[in-house]
Every structure is written in structure tokens, then in C-alpha cells.
PDB file of C-alpha atoms in Angstrom:
ATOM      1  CA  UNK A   1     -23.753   3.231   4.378  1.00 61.00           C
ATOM      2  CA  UNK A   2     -21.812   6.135   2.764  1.00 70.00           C
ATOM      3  CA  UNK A   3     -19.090   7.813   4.021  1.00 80.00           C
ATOM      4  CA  UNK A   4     -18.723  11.657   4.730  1.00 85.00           C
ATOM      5  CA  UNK A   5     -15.859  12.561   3.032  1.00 83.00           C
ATOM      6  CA  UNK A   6     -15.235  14.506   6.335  1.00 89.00           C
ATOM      7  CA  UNK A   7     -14.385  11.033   7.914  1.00 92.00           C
ATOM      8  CA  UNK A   8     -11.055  10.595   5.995  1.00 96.00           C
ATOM      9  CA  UNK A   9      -9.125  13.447   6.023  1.00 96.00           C
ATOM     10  CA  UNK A  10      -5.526  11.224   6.081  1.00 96.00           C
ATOM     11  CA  UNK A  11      -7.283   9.972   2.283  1.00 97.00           C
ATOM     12  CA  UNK A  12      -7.876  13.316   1.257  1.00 96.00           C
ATOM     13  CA  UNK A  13      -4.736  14.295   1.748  1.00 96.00           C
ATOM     14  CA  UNK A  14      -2.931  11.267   0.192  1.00 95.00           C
ATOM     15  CA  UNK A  15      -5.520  11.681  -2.854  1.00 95.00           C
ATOM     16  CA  UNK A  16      -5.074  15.728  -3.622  1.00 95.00           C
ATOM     17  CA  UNK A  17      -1.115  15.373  -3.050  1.00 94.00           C
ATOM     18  CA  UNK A  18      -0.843  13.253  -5.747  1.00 94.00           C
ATOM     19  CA  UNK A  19      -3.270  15.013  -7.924  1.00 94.00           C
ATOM     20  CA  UNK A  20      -6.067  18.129  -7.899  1.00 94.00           C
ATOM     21  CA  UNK A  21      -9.492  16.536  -7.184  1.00 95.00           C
ATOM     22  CA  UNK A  22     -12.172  18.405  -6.633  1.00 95.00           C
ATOM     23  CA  UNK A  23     -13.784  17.991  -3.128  1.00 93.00           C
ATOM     24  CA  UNK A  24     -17.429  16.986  -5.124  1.00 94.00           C
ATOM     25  CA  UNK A  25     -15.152  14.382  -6.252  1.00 95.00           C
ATOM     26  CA  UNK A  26     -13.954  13.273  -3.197  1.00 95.00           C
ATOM     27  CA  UNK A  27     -17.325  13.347  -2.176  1.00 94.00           C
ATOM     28  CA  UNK A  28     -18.821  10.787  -4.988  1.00 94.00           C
ATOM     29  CA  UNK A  29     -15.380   8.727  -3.861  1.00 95.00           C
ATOM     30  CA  UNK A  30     -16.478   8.884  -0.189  1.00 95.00           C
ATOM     31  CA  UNK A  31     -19.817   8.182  -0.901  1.00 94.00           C
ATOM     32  CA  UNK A  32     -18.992   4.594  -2.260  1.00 95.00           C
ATOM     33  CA  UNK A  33     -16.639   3.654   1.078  1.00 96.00           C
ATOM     34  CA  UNK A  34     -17.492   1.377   3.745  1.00 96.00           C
ATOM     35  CA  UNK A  35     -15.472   1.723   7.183  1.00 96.00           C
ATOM     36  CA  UNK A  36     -13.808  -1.751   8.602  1.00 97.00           C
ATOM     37  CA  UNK A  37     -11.646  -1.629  11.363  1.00 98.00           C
ATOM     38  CA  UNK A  38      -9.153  -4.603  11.673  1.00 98.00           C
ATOM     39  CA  UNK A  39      -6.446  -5.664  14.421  1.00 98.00           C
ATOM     40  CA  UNK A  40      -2.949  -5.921  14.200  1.00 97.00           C
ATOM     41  CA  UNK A  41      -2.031  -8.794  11.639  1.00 97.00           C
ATOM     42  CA  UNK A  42      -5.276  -9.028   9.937  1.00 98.00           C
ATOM     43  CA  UNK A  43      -5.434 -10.468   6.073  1.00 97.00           C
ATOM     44  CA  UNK A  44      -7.013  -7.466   3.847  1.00 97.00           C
ATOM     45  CA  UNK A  45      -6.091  -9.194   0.683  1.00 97.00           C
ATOM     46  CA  UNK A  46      -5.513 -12.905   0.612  1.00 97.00           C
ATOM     47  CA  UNK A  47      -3.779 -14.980  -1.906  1.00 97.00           C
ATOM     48  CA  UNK A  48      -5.803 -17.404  -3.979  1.00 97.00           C
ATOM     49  CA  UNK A  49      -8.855 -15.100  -3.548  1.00 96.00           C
ATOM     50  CA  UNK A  50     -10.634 -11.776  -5.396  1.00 94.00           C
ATOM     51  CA  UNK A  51     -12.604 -10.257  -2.414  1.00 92.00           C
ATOM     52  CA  UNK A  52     -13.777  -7.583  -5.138  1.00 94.00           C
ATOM     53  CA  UNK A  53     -12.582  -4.666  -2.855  1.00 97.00           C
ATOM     54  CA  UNK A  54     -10.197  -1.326  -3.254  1.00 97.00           C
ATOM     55  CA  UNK A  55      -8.987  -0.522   0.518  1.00 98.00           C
ATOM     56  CA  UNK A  56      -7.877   2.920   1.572  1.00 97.00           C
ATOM     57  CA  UNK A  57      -6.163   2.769   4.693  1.00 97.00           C
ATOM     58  CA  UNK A  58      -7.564   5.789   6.886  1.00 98.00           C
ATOM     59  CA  UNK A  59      -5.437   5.020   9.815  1.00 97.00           C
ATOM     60  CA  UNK A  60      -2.342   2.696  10.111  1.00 97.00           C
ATOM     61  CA  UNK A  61      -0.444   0.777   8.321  1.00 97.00           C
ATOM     62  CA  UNK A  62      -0.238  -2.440   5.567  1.00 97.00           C
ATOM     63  CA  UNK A  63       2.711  -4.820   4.496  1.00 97.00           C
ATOM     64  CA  UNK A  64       2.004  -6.625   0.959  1.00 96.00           C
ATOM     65  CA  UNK A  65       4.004  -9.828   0.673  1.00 96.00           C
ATOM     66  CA  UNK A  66       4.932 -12.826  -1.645  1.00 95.00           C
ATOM     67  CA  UNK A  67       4.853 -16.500   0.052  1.00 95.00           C
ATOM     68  CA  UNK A  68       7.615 -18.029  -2.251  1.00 94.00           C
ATOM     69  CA  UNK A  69       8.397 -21.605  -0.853  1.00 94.00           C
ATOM     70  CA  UNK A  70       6.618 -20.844   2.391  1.00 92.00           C
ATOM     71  CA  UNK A  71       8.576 -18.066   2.904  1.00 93.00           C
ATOM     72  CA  UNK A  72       6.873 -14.380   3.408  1.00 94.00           C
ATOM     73  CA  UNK A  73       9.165 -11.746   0.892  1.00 95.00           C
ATOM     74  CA  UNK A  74       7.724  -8.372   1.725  1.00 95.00           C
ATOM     75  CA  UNK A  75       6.732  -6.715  -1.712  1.00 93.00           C
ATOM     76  CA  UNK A  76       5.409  -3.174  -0.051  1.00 92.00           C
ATOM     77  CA  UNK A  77       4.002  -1.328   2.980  1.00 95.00           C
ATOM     78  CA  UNK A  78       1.706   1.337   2.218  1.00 94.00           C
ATOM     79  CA  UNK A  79       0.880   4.022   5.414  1.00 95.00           C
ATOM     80  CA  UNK A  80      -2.125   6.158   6.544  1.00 95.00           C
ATOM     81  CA  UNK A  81      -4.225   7.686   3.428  1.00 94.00           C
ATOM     82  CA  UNK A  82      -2.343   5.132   0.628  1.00 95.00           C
ATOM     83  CA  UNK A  83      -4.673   2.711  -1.549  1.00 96.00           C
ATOM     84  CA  UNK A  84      -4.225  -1.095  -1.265  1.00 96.00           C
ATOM     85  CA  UNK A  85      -5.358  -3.715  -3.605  1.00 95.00           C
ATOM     86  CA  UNK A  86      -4.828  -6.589  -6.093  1.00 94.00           C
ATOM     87  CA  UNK A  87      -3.356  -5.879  -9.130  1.00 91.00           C
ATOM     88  CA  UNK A  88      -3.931  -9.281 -10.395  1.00 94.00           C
ATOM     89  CA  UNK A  89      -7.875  -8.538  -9.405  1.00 94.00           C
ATOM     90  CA  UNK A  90      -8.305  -5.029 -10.243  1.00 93.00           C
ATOM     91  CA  UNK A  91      -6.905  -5.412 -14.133  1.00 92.00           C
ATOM     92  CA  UNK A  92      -6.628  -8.868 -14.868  1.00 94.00           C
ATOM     93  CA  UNK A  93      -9.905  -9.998 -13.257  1.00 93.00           C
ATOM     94  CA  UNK A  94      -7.655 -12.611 -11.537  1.00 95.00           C
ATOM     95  CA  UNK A  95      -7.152 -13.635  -7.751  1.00 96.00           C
ATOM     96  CA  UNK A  96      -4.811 -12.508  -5.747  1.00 96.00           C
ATOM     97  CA  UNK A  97      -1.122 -13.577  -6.159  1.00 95.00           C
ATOM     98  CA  UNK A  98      -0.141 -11.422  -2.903  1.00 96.00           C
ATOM     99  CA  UNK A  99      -1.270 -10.731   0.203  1.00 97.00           C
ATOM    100  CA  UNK A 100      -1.687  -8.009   2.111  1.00 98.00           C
ATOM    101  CA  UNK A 101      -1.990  -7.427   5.965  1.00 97.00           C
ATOM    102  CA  UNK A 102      -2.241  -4.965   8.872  1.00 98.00           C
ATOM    103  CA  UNK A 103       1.189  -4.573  10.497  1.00 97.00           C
ATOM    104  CA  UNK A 104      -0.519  -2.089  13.332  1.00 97.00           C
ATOM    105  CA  UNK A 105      -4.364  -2.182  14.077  1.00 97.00           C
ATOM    106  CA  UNK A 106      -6.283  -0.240  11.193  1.00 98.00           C
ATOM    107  CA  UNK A 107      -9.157   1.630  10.072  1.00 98.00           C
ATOM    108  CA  UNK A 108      -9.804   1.604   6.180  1.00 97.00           C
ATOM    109  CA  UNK A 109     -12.468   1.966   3.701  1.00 97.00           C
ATOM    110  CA  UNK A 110     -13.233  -0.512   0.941  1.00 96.00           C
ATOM    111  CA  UNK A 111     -14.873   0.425  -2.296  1.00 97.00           C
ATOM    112  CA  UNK A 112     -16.093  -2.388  -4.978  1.00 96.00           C
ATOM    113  CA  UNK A 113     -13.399  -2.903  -7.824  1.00 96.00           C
ATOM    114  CA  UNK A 114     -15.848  -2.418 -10.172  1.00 95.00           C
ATOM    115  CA  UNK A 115     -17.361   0.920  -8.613  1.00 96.00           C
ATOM    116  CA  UNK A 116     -13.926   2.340  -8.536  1.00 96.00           C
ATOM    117  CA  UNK A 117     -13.440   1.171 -12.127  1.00 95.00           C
ATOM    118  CA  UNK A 118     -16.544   2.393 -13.064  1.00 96.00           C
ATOM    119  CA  UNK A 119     -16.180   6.306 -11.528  1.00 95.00           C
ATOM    120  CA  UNK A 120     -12.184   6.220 -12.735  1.00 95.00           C
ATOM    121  CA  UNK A 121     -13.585   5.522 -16.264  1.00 96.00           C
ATOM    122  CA  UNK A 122     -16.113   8.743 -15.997  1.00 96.00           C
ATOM    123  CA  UNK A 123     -14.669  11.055 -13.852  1.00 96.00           C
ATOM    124  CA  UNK A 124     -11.384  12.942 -15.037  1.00 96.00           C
ATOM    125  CA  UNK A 125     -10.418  13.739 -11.836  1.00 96.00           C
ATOM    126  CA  UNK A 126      -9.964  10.551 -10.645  1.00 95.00           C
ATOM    127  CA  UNK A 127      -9.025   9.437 -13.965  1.00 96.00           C
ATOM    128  CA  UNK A 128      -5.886  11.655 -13.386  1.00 96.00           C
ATOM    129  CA  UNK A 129      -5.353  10.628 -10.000  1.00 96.00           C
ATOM    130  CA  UNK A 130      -5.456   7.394 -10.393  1.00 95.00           C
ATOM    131  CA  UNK A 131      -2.788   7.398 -13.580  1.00 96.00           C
ATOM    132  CA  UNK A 132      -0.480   9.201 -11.109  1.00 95.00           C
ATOM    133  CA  UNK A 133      -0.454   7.280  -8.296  1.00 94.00           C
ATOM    134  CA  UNK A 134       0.445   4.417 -10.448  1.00 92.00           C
ATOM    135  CA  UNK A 135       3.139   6.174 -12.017  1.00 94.00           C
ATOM    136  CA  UNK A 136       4.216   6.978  -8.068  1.00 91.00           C
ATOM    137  CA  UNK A 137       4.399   3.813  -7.566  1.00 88.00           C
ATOM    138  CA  UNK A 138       6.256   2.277 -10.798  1.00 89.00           C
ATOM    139  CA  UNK A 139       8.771   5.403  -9.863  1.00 91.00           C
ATOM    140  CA  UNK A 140       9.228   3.746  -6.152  1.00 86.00           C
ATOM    141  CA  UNK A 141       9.520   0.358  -7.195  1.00 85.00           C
ATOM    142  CA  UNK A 142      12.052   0.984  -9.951  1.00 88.00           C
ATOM    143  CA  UNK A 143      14.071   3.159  -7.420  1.00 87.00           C
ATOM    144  CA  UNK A 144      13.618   0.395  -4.874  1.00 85.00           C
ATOM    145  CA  UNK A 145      15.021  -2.569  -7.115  1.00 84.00           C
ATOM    146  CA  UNK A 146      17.761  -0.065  -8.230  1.00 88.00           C
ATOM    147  CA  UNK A 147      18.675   0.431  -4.559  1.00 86.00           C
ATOM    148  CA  UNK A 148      18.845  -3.361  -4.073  1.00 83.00           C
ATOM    149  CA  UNK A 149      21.627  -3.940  -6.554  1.00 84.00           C
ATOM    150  CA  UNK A 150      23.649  -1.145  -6.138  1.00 91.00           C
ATOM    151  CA  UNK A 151      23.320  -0.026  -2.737  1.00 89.00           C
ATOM    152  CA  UNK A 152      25.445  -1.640   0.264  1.00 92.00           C
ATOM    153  CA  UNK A 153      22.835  -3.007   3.342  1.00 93.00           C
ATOM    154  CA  UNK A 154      23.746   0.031   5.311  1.00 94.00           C
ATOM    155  CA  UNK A 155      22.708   2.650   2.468  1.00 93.00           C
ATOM    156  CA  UNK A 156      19.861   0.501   1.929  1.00 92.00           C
ATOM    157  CA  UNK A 157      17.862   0.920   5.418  1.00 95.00           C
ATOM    158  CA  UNK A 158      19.298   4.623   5.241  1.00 93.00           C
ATOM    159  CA  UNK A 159      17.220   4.776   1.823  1.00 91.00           C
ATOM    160  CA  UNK A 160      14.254   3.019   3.294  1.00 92.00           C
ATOM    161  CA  UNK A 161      13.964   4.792   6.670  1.00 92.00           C
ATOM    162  CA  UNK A 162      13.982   8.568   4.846  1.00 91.00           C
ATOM    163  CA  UNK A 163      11.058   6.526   2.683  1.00 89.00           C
ATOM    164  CA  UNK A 164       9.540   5.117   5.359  1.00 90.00           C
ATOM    165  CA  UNK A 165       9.918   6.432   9.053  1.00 92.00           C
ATOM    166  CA  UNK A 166       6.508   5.570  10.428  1.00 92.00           C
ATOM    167  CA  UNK A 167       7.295   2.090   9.118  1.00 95.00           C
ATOM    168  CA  UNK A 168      10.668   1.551  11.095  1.00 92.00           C
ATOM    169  CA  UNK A 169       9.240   2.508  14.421  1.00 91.00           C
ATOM    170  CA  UNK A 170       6.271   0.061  14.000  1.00 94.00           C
ATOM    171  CA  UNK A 171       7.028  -3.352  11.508  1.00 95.00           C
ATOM    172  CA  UNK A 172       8.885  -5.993  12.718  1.00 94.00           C
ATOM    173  CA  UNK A 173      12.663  -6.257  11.713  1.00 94.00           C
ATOM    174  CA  UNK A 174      11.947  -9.215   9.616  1.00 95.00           C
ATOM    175  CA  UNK A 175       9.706  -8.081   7.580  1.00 96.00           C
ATOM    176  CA  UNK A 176      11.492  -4.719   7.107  1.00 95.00           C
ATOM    177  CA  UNK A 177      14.682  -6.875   6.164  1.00 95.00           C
ATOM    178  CA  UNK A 178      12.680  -9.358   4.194  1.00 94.00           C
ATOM    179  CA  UNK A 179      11.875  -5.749   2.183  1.00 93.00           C
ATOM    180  CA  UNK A 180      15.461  -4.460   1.695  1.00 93.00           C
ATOM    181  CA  UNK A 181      17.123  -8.305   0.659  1.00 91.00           C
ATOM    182  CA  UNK A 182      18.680  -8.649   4.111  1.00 93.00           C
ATOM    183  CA  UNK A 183      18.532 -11.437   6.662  1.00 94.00           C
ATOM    184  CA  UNK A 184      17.163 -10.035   9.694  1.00 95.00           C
ATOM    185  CA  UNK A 185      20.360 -10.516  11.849  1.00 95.00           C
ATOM    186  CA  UNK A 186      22.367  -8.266   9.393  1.00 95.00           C
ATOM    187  CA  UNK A 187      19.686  -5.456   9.477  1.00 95.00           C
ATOM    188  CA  UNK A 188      19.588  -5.800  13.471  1.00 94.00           C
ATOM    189  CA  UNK A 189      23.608  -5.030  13.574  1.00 94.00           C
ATOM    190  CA  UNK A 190      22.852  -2.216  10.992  1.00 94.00           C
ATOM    191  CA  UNK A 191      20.291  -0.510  13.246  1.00 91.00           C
ATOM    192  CA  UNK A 192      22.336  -1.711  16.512  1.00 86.00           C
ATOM    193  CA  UNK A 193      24.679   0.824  15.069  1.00 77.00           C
ATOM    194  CA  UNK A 194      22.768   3.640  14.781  1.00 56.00           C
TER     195      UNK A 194
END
């Protein structure tokens, strides 16, 4: 059933601050969207697996993570209006190598990979938009990995909770220090100091 683009204002606003897009395209977005609501800890995007789905996260917030030797290794965590989705899937046409989970209950929209594809490919709007939000994010990860090698643990969480705020007061400690290349009992003194 499509979405009123009236139903995800927290999208919209993610969407036109990275780039103008007109609301008829925001509409023709909306209009592709399905609403799922999901608890706390639920698996959006599962490793080993190409659900064929974009997810906008209306409400809440997401972790992405790495199992290396059995170990989670937080990659991300996206927040209210960001997009979420495989990389591996959406350009490669590969499953997932990452997964991707609720770290508070949720309510997001999915689209099809291939209808997003398909309206990015025709519409300039979201052509633009989409281009920039990648760029965002290549900016944020480059910073991030930066920060990691020449930034002591304490400057680190500084760095991550001006990023990040809504993310401090609700992800657990472990995944947060998973995220800055701590161990979670030096990232509990850190914050035990503040």
C-alpha cells in the first residue's frame, strides 16, 4: 500500500537536508514505501542474505556490524530519517556481508532495490540526492578511521558523542566501544569521568 509522504516527515527532512527534492518527488519516493515496525534488536539486514529491500528508518535507530571470528565490530549506526541497506546487494547484486539491526524499537519503510534503482536512474532529483548522501557518508567514514588512528580514546567518544548524541543515550556501551576501537571497560572509565 503506498505511503503518504505526509507519514515520514523525520525522511523528508533527512532527504531535503542533504539535497533539494522536490515534494512531487518525495511523493513518487513515498509512494513506493511500505511501513514495518520492528522491536528492539530486530535483524533488518542479515548477513548471507539479499532481502531486495532499501530501509528508511522513520523512527529510531540502527547499528550495522561485521561478525569477524564471532565477534560483532560495529561498522555504523544510522538515526531517525537516515537510509539503511546493503552495499554488497544494492551495487554488486551480492548478499549481504553485514548486518544491520534495531538498537531501540523502530518504524521504517522499505522500498525494492530495484525500484529505488530504477527512479534514481530517471529522476534527477533523487539522482542528486542520492550521489550526496554517499559522498556524506564516504566524508564520515574517512573522518571516522582518521579519528581512530590519531585520536586518544578520550577525544574519540568526545568526537563520536558531538556525532552522535541520540546514540549515546540509547546503544549499549559495547557496541558504542566496539565502534570507536575500545574495549568496553576503557570506554566505561571514559564516560565514568564525565
Amino acid at each position: 500500500m503506498a505511503v503518504d509522504a505526509a507519514r515520514i516527515p523525520n525522511i523528508t527532512e533527512f532527504i531535503l537536508r542533504a539535497s533539494p527534492v522536490s515534494q512531487a518527488t518525495i511523493a513518487r519516493l513515498a509512494s513506493l514505501m511500505e511501513r514495518k515496525t520492528f522491536p528492539r534488536r530486530h535483524i533488518l539486514i542479515r548477513e548471507g542474505f539479499a532481502d531486495g529491500k532499501v530501509w528508511f528508518v522513520e523512527n529510531g535507530a540502527t547499528r550495522s556490524y561485521w561478525l569477524v571470528d564471532g565477534r560483532e565490530v560495529t561498522t555504523s549506526f544510522s538515526v531517525a530519517g537516515c537510509v539503511v541497506f546493503s552495499m554488497d546487494e544494492v551495487y554488486y547484486s551480492l548478499p549481504s556481508k553485514e548486518y544491520v539491526e534495531s538498537i531501540v524499537a523502530i518504524e521504517a519503510f522499505s522500498v525494492g532495490v530495484g525500484q529505488l534503482m530504477q527512479l534514481v536512474s530517471t529522476d534527477i532529483e533523487l539522482a542528486n540526492w542520492w550521489r550526496v548522501i554517499h559522498q556524506n557518508e564516504y566524508r564520515r567514514l574517512h573522518r571516522s578511521h582518521k579519528e581512530r588512528l590519531t585520536l586518544g580514546a578520550s577525544e574519540r567518544y568526545e568526537a563520536f558523542r558531538s556525532q552522535f548524541p541520540q546514540i549515546c543515550a540509547c546503544a549499549r556501551l559495547a557496541d558504542i566501544a566496539s565502534y570507536l576501537g575500545l574495549t568496553p571497560a576503557t570506554l566505561s572509565r571514559i564516560r565514568g569521568g564525565k
